[in-house]
mmCIF file with all atom_site columns, C-alpha atoms in Angstrom:
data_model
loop_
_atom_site.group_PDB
_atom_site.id
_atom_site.type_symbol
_atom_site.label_atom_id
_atom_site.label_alt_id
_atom_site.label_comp_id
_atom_site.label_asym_id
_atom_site.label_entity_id
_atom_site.label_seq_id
_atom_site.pdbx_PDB_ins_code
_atom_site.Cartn_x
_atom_site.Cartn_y
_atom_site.Cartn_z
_atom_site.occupancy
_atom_site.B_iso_or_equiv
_atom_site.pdbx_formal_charge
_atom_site.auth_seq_id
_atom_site.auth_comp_id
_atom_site.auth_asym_id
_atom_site.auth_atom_id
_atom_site.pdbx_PDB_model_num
ATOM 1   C CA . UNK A 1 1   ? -26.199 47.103 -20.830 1.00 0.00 ? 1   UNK A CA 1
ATOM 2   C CA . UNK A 1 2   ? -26.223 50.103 -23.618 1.00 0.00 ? 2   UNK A CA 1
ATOM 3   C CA . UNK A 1 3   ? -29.766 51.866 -23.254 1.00 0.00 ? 3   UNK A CA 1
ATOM 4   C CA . UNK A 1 4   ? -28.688 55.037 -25.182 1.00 0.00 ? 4   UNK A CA 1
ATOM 5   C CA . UNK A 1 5   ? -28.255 55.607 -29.018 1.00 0.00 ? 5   UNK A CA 1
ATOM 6   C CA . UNK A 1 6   ? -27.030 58.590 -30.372 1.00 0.00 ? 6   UNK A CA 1
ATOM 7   C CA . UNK A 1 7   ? -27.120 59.061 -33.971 1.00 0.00 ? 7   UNK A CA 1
ATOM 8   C CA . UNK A 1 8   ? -25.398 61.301 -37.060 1.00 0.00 ? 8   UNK A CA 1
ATOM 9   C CA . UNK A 1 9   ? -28.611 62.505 -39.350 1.00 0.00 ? 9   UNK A CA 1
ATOM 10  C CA . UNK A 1 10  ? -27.047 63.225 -42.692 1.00 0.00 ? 10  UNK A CA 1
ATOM 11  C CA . UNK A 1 11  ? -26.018 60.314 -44.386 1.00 0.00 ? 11  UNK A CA 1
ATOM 12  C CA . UNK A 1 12  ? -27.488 58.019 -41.359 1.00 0.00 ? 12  UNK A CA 1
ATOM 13  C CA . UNK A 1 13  ? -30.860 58.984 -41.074 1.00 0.00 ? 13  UNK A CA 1
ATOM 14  C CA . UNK A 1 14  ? -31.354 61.729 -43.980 1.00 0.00 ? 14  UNK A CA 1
ATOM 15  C CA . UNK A 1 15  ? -30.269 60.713 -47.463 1.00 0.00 ? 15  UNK A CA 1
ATOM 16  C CA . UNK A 1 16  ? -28.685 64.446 -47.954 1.00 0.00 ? 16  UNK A CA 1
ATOM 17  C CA . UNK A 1 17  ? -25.026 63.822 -48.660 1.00 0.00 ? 17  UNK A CA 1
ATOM 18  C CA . UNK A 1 18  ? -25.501 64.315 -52.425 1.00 0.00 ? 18  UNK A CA 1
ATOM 19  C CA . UNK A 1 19  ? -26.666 67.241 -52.240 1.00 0.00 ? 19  UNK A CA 1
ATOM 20  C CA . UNK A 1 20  ? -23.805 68.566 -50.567 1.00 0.00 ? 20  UNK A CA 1
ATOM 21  C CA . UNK A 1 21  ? -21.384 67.233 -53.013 1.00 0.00 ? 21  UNK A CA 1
ATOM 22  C CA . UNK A 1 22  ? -22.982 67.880 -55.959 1.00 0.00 ? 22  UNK A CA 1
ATOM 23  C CA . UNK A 1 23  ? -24.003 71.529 -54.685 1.00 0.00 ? 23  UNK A CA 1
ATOM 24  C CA . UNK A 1 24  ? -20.357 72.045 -53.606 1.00 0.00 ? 24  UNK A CA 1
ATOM 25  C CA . UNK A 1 25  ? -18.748 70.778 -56.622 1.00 0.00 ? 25  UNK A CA 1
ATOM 26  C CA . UNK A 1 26  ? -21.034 72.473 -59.340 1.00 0.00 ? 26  UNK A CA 1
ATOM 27  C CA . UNK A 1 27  ? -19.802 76.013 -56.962 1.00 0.00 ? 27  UNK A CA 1
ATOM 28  C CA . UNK A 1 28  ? -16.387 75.472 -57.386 1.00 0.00 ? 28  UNK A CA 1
ATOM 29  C CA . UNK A 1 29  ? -16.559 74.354 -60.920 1.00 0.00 ? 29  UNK A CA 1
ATOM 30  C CA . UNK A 1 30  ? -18.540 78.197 -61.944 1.00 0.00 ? 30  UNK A CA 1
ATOM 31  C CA . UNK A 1 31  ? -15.835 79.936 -59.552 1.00 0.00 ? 31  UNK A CA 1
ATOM 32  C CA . UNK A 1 32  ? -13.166 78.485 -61.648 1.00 0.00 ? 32  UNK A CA 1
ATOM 33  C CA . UNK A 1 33  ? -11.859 75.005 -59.498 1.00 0.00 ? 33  UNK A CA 1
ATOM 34  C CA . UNK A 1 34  ? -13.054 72.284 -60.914 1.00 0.00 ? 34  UNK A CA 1
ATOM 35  C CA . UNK A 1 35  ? -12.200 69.560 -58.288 1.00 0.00 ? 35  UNK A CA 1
ATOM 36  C CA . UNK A 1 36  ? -13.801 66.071 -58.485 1.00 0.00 ? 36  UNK A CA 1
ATOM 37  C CA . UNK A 1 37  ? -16.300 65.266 -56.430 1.00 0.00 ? 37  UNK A CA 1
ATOM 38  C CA . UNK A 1 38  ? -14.107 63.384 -54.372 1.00 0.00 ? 38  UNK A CA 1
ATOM 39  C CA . UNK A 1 39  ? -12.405 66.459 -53.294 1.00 0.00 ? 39  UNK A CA 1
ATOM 40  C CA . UNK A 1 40  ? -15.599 66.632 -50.880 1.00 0.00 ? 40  UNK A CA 1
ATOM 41  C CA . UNK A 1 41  ? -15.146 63.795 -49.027 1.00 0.00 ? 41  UNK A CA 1
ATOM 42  C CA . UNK A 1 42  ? -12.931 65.934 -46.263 1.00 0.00 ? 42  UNK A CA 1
ATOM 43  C CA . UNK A 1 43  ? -15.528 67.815 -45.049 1.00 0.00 ? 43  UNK A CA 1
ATOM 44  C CA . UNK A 1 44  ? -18.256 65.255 -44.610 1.00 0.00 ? 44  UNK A CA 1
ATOM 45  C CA . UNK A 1 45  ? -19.442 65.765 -41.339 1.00 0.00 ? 45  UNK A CA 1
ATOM 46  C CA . UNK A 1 46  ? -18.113 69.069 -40.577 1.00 0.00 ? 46  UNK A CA 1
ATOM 47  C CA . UNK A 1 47  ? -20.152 72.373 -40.348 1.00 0.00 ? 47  UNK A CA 1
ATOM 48  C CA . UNK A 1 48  ? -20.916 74.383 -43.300 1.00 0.00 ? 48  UNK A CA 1
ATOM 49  C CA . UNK A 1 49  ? -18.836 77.193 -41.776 1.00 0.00 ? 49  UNK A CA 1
ATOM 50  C CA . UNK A 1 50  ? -15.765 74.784 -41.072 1.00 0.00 ? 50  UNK A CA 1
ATOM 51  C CA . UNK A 1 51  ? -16.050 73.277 -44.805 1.00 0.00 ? 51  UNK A CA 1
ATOM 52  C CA . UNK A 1 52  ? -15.892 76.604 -46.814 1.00 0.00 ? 52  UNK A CA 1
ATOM 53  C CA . UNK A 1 53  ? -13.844 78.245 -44.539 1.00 0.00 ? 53  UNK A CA 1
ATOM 54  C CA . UNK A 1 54  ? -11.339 75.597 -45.173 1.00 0.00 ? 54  UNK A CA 1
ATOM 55  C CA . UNK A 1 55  ? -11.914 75.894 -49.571 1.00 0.00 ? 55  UNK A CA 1
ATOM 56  C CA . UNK A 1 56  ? -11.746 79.551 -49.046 1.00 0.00 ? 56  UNK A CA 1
ATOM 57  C CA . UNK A 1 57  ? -8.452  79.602 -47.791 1.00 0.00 ? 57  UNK A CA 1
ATOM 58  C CA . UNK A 1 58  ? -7.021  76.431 -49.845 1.00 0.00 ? 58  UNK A CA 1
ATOM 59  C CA . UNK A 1 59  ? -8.891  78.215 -53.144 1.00 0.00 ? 59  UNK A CA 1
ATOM 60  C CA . UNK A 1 60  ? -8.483  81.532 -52.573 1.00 0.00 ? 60  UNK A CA 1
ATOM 61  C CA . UNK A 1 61  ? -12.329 81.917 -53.198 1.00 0.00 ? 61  UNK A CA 1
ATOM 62  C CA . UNK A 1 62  ? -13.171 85.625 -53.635 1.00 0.00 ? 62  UNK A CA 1
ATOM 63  C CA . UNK A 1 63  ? -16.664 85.866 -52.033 1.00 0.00 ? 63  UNK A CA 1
ATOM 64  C CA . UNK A 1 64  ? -17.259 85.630 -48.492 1.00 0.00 ? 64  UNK A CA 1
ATOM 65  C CA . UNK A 1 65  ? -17.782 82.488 -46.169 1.00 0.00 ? 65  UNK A CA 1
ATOM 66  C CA . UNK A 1 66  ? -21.542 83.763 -45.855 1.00 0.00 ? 66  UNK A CA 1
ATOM 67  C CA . UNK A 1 67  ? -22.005 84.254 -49.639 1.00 0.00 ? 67  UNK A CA 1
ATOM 68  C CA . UNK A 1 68  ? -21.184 80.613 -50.234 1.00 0.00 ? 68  UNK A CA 1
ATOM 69  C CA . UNK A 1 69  ? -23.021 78.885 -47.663 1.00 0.00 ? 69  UNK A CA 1
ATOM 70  C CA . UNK A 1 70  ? -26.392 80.762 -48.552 1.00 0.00 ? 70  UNK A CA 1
ATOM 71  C CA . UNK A 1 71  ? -25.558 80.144 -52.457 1.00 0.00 ? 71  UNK A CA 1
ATOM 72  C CA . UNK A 1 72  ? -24.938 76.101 -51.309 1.00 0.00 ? 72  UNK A CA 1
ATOM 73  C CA . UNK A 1 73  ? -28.464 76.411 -49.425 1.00 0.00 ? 73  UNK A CA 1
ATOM 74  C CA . UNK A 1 74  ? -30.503 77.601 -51.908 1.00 0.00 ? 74  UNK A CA 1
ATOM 75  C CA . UNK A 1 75  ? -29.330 75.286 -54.664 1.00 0.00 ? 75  UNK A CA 1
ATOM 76  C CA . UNK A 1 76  ? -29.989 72.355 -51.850 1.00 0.00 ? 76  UNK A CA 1
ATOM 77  C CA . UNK A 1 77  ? -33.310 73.997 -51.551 1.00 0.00 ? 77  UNK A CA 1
ATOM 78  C CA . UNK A 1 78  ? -34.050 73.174 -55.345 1.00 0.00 ? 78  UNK A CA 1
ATOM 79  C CA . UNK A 1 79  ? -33.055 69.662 -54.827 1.00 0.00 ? 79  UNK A CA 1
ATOM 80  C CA . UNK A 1 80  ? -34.728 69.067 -51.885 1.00 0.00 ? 80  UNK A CA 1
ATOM 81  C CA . UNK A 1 81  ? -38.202 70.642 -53.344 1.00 0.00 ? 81  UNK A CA 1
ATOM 82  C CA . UNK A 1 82  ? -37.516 68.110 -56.270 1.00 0.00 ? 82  UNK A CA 1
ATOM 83  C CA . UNK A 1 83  ? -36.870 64.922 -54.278 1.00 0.00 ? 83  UNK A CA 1
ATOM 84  C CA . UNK A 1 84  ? -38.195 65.587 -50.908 1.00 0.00 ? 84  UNK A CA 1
ATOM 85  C CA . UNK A 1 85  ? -36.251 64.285 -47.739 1.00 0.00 ? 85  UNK A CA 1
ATOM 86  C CA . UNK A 1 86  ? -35.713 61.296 -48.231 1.00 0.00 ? 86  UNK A CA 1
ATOM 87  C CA . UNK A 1 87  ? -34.632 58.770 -45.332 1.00 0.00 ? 87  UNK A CA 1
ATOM 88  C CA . UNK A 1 88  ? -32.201 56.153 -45.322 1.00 0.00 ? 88  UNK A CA 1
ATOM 89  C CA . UNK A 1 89  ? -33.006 52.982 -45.971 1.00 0.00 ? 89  UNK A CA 1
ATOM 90  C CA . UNK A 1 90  ? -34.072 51.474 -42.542 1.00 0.00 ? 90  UNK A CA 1
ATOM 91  C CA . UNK A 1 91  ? -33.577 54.258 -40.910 1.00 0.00 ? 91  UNK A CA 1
ATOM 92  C CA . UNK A 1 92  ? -37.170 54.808 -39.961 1.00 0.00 ? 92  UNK A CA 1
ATOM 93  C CA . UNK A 1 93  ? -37.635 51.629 -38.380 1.00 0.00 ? 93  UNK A CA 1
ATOM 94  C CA . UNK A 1 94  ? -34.524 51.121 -36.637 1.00 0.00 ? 94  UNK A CA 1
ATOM 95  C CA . UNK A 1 95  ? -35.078 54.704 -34.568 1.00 0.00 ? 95  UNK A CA 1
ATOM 96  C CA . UNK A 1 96  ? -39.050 53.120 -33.771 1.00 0.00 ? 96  UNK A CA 1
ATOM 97  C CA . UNK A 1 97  ? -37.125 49.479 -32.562 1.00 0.00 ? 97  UNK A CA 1
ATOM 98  C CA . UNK A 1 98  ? -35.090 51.225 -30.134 1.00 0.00 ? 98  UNK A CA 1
ATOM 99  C CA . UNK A 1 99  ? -37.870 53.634 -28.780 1.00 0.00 ? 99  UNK A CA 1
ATOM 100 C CA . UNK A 1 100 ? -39.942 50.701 -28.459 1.00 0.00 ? 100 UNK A CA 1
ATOM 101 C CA . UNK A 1 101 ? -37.416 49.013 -26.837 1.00 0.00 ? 101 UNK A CA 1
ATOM 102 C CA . UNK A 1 102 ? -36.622 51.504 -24.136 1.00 0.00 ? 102 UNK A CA 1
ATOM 103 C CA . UNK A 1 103 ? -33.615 53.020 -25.586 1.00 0.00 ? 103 UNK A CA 1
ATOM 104 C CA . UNK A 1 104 ? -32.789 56.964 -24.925 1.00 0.00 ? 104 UNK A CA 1
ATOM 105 C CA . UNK A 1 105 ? -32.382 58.651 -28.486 1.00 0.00 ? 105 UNK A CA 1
ATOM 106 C CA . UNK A 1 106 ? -29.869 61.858 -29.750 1.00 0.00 ? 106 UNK A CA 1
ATOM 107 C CA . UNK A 1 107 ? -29.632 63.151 -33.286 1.00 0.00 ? 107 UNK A CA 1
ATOM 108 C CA . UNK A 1 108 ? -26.045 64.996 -33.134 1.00 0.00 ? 108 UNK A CA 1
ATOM 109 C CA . UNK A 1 109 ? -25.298 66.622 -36.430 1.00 0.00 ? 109 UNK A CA 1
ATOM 110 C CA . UNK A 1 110 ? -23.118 69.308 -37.427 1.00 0.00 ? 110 UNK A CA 1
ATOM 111 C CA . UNK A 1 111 ? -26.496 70.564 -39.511 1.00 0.00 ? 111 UNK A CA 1
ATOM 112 C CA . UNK A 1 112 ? -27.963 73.914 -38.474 1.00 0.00 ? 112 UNK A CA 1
ATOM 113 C CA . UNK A 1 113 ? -30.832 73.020 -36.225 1.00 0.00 ? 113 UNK A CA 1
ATOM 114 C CA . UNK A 1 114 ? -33.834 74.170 -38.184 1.00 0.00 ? 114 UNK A CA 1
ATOM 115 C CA . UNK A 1 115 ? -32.352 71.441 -40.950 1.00 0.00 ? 115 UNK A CA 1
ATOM 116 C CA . UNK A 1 116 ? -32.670 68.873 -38.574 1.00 0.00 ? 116 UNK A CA 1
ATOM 117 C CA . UNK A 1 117 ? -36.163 69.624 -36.785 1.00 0.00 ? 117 UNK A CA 1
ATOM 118 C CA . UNK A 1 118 ? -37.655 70.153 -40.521 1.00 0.00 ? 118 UNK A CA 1
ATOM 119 C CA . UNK A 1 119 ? -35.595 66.768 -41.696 1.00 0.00 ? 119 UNK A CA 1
ATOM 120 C CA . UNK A 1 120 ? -37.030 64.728 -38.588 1.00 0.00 ? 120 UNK A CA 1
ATOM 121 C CA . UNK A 1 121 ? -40.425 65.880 -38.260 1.00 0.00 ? 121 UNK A CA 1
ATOM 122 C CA . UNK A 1 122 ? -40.646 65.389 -42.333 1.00 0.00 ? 122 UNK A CA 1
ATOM 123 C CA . UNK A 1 123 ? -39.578 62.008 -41.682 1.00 0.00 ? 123 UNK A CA 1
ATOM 124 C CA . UNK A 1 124 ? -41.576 61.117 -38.545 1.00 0.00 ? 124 UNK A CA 1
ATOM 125 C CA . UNK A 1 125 ? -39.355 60.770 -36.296 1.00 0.00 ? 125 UNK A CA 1
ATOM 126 C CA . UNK A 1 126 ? -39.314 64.053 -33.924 1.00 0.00 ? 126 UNK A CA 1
ATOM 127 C CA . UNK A 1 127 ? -41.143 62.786 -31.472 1.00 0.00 ? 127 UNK A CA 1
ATOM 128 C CA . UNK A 1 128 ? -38.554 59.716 -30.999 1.00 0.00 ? 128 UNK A CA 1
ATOM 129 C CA . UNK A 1 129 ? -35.902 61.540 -29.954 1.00 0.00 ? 129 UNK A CA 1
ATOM 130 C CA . UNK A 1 130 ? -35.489 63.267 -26.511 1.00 0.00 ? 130 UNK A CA 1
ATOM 131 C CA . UNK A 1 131 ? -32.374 65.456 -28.048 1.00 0.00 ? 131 UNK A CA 1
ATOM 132 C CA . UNK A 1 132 ? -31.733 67.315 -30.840 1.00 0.00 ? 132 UNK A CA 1
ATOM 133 C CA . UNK A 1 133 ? -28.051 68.607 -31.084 1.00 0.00 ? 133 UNK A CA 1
ATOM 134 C CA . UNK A 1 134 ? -26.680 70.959 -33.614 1.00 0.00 ? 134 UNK A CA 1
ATOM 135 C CA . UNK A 1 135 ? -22.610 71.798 -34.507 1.00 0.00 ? 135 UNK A CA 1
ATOM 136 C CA . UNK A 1 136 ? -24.015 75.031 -34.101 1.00 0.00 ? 136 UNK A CA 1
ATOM 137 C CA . UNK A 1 137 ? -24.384 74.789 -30.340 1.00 0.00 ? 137 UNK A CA 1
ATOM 138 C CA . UNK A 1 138 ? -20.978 73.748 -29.711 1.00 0.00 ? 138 UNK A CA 1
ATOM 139 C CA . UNK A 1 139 ? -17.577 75.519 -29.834 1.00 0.00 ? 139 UNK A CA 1
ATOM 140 C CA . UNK A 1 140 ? -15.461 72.606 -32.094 1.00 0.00 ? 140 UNK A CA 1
ATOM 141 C CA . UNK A 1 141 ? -17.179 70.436 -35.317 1.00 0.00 ? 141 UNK A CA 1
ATOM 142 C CA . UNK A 1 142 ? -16.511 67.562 -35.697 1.00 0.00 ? 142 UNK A CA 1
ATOM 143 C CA . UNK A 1 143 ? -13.618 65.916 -35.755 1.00 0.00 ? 143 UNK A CA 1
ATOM 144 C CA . UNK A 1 144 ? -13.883 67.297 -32.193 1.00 0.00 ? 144 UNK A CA 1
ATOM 145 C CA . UNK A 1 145 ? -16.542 65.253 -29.668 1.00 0.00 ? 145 UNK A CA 1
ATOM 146 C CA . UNK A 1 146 ? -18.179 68.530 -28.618 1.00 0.00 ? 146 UNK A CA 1
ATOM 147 C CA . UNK A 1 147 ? -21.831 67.684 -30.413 1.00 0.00 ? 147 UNK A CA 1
ATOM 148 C CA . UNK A 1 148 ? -21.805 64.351 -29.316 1.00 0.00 ? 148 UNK A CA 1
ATOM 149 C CA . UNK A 1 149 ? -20.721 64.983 -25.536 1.00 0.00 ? 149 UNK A CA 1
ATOM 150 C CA . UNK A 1 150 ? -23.310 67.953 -25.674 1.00 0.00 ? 150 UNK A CA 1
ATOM 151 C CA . UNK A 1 151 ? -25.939 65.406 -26.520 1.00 0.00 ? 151 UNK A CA 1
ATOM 152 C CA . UNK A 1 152 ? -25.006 62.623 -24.094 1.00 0.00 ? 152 UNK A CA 1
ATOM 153 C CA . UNK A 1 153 ? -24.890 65.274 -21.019 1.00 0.00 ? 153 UNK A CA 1
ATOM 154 C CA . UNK A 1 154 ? -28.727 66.645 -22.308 1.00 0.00 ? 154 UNK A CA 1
ATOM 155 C CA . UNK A 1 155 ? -29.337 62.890 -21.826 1.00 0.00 ? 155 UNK A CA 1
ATOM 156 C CA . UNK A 1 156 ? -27.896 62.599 -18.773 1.00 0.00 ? 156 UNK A CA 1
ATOM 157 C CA . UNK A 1 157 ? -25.823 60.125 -19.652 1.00 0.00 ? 157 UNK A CA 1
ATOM 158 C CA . UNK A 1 158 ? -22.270 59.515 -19.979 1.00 0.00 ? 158 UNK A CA 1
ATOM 159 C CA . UNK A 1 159 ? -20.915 59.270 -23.694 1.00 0.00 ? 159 UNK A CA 1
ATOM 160 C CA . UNK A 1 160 ? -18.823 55.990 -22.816 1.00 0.00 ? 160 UNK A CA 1
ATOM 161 C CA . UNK A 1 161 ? -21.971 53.915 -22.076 1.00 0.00 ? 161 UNK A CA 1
ATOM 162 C CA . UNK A 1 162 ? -23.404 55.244 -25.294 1.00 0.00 ? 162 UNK A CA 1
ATOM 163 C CA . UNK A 1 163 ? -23.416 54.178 -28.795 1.00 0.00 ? 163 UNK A CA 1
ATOM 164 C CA . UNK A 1 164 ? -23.032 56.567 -31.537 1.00 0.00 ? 164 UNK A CA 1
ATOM 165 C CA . UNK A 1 165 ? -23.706 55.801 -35.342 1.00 0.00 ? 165 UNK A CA 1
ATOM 166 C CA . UNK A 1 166 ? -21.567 57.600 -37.867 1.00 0.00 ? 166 UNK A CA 1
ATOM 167 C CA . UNK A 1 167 ? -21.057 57.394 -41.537 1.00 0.00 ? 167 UNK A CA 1
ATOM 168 C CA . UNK A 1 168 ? -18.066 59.722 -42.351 1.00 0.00 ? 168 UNK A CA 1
ATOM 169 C CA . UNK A 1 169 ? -14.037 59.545 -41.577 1.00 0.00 ? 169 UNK A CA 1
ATOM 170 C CA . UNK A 1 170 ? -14.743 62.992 -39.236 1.00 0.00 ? 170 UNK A CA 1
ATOM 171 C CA . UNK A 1 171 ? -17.824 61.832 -37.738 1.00 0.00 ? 171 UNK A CA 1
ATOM 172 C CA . UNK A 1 172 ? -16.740 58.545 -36.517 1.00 0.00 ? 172 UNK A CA 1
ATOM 173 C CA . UNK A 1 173 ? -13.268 59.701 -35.255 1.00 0.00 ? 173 UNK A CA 1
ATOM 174 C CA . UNK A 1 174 ? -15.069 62.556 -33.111 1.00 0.00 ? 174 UNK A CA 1
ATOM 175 C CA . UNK A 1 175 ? -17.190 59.351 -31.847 1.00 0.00 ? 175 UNK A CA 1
ATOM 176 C CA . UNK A 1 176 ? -14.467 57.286 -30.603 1.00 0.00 ? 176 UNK A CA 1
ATOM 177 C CA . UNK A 1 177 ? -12.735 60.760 -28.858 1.00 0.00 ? 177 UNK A CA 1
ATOM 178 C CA . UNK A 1 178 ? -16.212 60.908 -27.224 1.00 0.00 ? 178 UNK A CA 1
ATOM 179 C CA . UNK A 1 179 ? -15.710 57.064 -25.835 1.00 0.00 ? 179 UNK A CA 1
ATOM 180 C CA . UNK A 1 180 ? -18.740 56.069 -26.980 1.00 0.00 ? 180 UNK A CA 1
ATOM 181 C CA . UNK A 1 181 ? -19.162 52.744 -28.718 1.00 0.00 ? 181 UNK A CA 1
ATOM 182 C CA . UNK A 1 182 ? -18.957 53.623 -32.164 1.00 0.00 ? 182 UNK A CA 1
ATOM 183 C CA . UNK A 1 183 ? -21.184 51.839 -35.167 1.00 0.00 ? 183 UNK A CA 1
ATOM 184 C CA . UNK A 1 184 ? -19.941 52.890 -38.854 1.00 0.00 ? 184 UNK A CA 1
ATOM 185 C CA . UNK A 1 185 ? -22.570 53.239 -41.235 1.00 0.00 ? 185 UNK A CA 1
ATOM 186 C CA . UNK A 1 186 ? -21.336 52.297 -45.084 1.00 0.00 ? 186 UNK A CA 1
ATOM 187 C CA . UNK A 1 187 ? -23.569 53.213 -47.423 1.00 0.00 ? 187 UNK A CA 1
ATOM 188 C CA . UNK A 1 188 ? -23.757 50.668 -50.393 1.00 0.00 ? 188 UNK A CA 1
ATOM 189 C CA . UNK A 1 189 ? -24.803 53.970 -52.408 1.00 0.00 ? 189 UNK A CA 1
ATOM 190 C CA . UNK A 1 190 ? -21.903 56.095 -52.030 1.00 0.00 ? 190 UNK A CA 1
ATOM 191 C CA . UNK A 1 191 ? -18.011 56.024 -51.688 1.00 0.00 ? 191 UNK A CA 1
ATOM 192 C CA . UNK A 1 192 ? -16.362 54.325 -48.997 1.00 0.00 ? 192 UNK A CA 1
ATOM 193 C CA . UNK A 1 193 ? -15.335 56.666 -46.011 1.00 0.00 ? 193 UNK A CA 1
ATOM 194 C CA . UNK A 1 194 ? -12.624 55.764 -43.567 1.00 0.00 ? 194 UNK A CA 1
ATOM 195 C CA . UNK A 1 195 ? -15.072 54.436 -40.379 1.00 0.00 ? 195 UNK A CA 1
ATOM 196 C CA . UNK A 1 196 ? -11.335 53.067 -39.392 1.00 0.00 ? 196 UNK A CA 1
ATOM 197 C CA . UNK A 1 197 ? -12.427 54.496 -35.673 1.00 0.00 ? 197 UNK A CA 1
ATOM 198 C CA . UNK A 1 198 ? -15.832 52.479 -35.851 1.00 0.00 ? 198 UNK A CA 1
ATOM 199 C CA . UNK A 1 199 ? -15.855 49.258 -33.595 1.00 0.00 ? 199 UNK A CA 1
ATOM 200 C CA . UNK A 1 200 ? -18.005 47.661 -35.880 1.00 0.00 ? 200 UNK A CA 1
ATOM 201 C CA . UNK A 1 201 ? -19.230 48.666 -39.489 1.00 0.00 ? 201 UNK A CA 1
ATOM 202 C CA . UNK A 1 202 ? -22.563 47.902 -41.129 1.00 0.00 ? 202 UNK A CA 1
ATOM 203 C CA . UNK A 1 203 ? -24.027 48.138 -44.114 1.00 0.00 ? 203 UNK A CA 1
ATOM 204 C CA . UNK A 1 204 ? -27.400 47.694 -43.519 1.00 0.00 ? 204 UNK A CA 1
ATOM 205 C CA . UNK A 1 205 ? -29.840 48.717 -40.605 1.00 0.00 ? 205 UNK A CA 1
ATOM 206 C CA . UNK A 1 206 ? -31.232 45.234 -40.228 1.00 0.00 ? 206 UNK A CA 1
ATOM 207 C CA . UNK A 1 207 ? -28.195 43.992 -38.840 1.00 0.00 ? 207 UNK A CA 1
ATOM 208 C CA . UNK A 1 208 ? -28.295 46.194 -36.012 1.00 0.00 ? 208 UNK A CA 1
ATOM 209 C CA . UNK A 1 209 ? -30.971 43.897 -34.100 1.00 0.00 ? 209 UNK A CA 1
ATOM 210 C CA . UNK A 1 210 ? -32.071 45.067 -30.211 1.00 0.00 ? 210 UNK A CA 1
ATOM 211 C CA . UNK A 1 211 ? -30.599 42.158 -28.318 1.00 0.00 ? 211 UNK A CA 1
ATOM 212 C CA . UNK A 1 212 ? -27.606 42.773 -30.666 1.00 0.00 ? 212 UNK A CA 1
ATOM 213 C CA . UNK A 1 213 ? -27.224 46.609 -29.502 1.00 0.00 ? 213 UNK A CA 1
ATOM 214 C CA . UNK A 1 214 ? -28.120 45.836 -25.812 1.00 0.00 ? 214 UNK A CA 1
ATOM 215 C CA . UNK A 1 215 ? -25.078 43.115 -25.756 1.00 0.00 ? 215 UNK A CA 1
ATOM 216 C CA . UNK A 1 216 ? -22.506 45.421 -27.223 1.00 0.00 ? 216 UNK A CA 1
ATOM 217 C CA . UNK A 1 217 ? -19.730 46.728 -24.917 1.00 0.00 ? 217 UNK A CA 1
ATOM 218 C CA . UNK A 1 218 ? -18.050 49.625 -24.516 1.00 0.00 ? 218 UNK A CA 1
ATOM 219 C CA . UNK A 1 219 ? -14.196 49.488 -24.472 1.00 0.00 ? 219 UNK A CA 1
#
């Protein structure tokens, strides 16, 4: 029986992915590269130094790595201040089912850490989870397992009798290379990612019912 859940926070927990693609986007457009938005959807789930390093050498950006990421945070900062963190829906009350329930909990995100302490005390939820894992604190981002085997081992737990719950193409491949079970999270709200490495997909948290998680098996 599955007693651990590890979980994604942005776009699983935290309602936050717009205002990485609208941040990003808007940056590219005033450097001179307008790119749709959907030119964002790569780097969903990677680290902020992985996802401009990346447009920096495709774009042949002219500031430094450092100079973006700060200008993306403080323009996130504005958004946040105007809409507050915002969780997703169900969120809140799945994580408090599965404490209740016994289950060992992980946030893995390739977020810097401070983003996701502030994010899940803001919410509530801090005190639900026995590990907090940032991309920071691991040598590959996602694709790559590292965050997610990082926060099954602080568990003390094995990653194949886990289940992780992912909502991007990057985040749910570097779930399955981790062997965990692997939930896909499709948000009604935004574009369809590629959770083609997610062994089920839902779109809404009340589907994800306790005897439901306890009977699902690893393979």
């Amino acid at each position: 029986m599955i007693k651990t859940v590890i979980f994604d926070m942005d776009g699983v927990l935290v309602d936050s992915e717009y205002t990485f693609l609208e941040t990003k986007t808007d940056m590219l457009k005033t450097a001179g590269f307008p790119k749709d938005v959907s030119y964002q959807y790569q780097f969903m789930g990677t680290t902020f130094e992985v996802m401009w390093t990346i447009m920096k050498e495709e774009l042949g950006l002219p500031e430094s790595i450092s100079f973006y990421i700060n200008d993306m945070n403080e323009r996130r900062e504005v958004m946040i201040a105007r809409d507050g963190i915002r969780a997703i829906k169900g969120a809140q009350d799945l994580v408090k089912r599965l404490f209740e329930a016994g289950f060992k909990l992980a946030v893995a995100s390739s977020s810097p850490r401070h983003e996701i302490v502030r994010a899940m005390t803001e919410l509530g939820l801090v005190d639900y989870f026995e590990v907090l894992v940032s991309g920071e604190e691991v040598a590959h981002s996602k694709p790559a397992p590292d965050v997610f085997l990082a926060a099954a081992e602080r568990l003390g737990v094995s990653a194949q009798d886990a289940i992780i719950i992912e909502d991007t193409k990057n985040g749910s491949l570097a779930a399955r290379r981790a062997g965990a079970y692997v939930i896909g999270f499709e948000n009604p709200n935004y574009p369809a990612q590629d959770l083609s490495n997610a062994d089920i997909i839902v779109t809404d948290y009340q589907e994800l019912t306790i005897e439901k998680l306890q009977n699902l098996k690893v393979i």
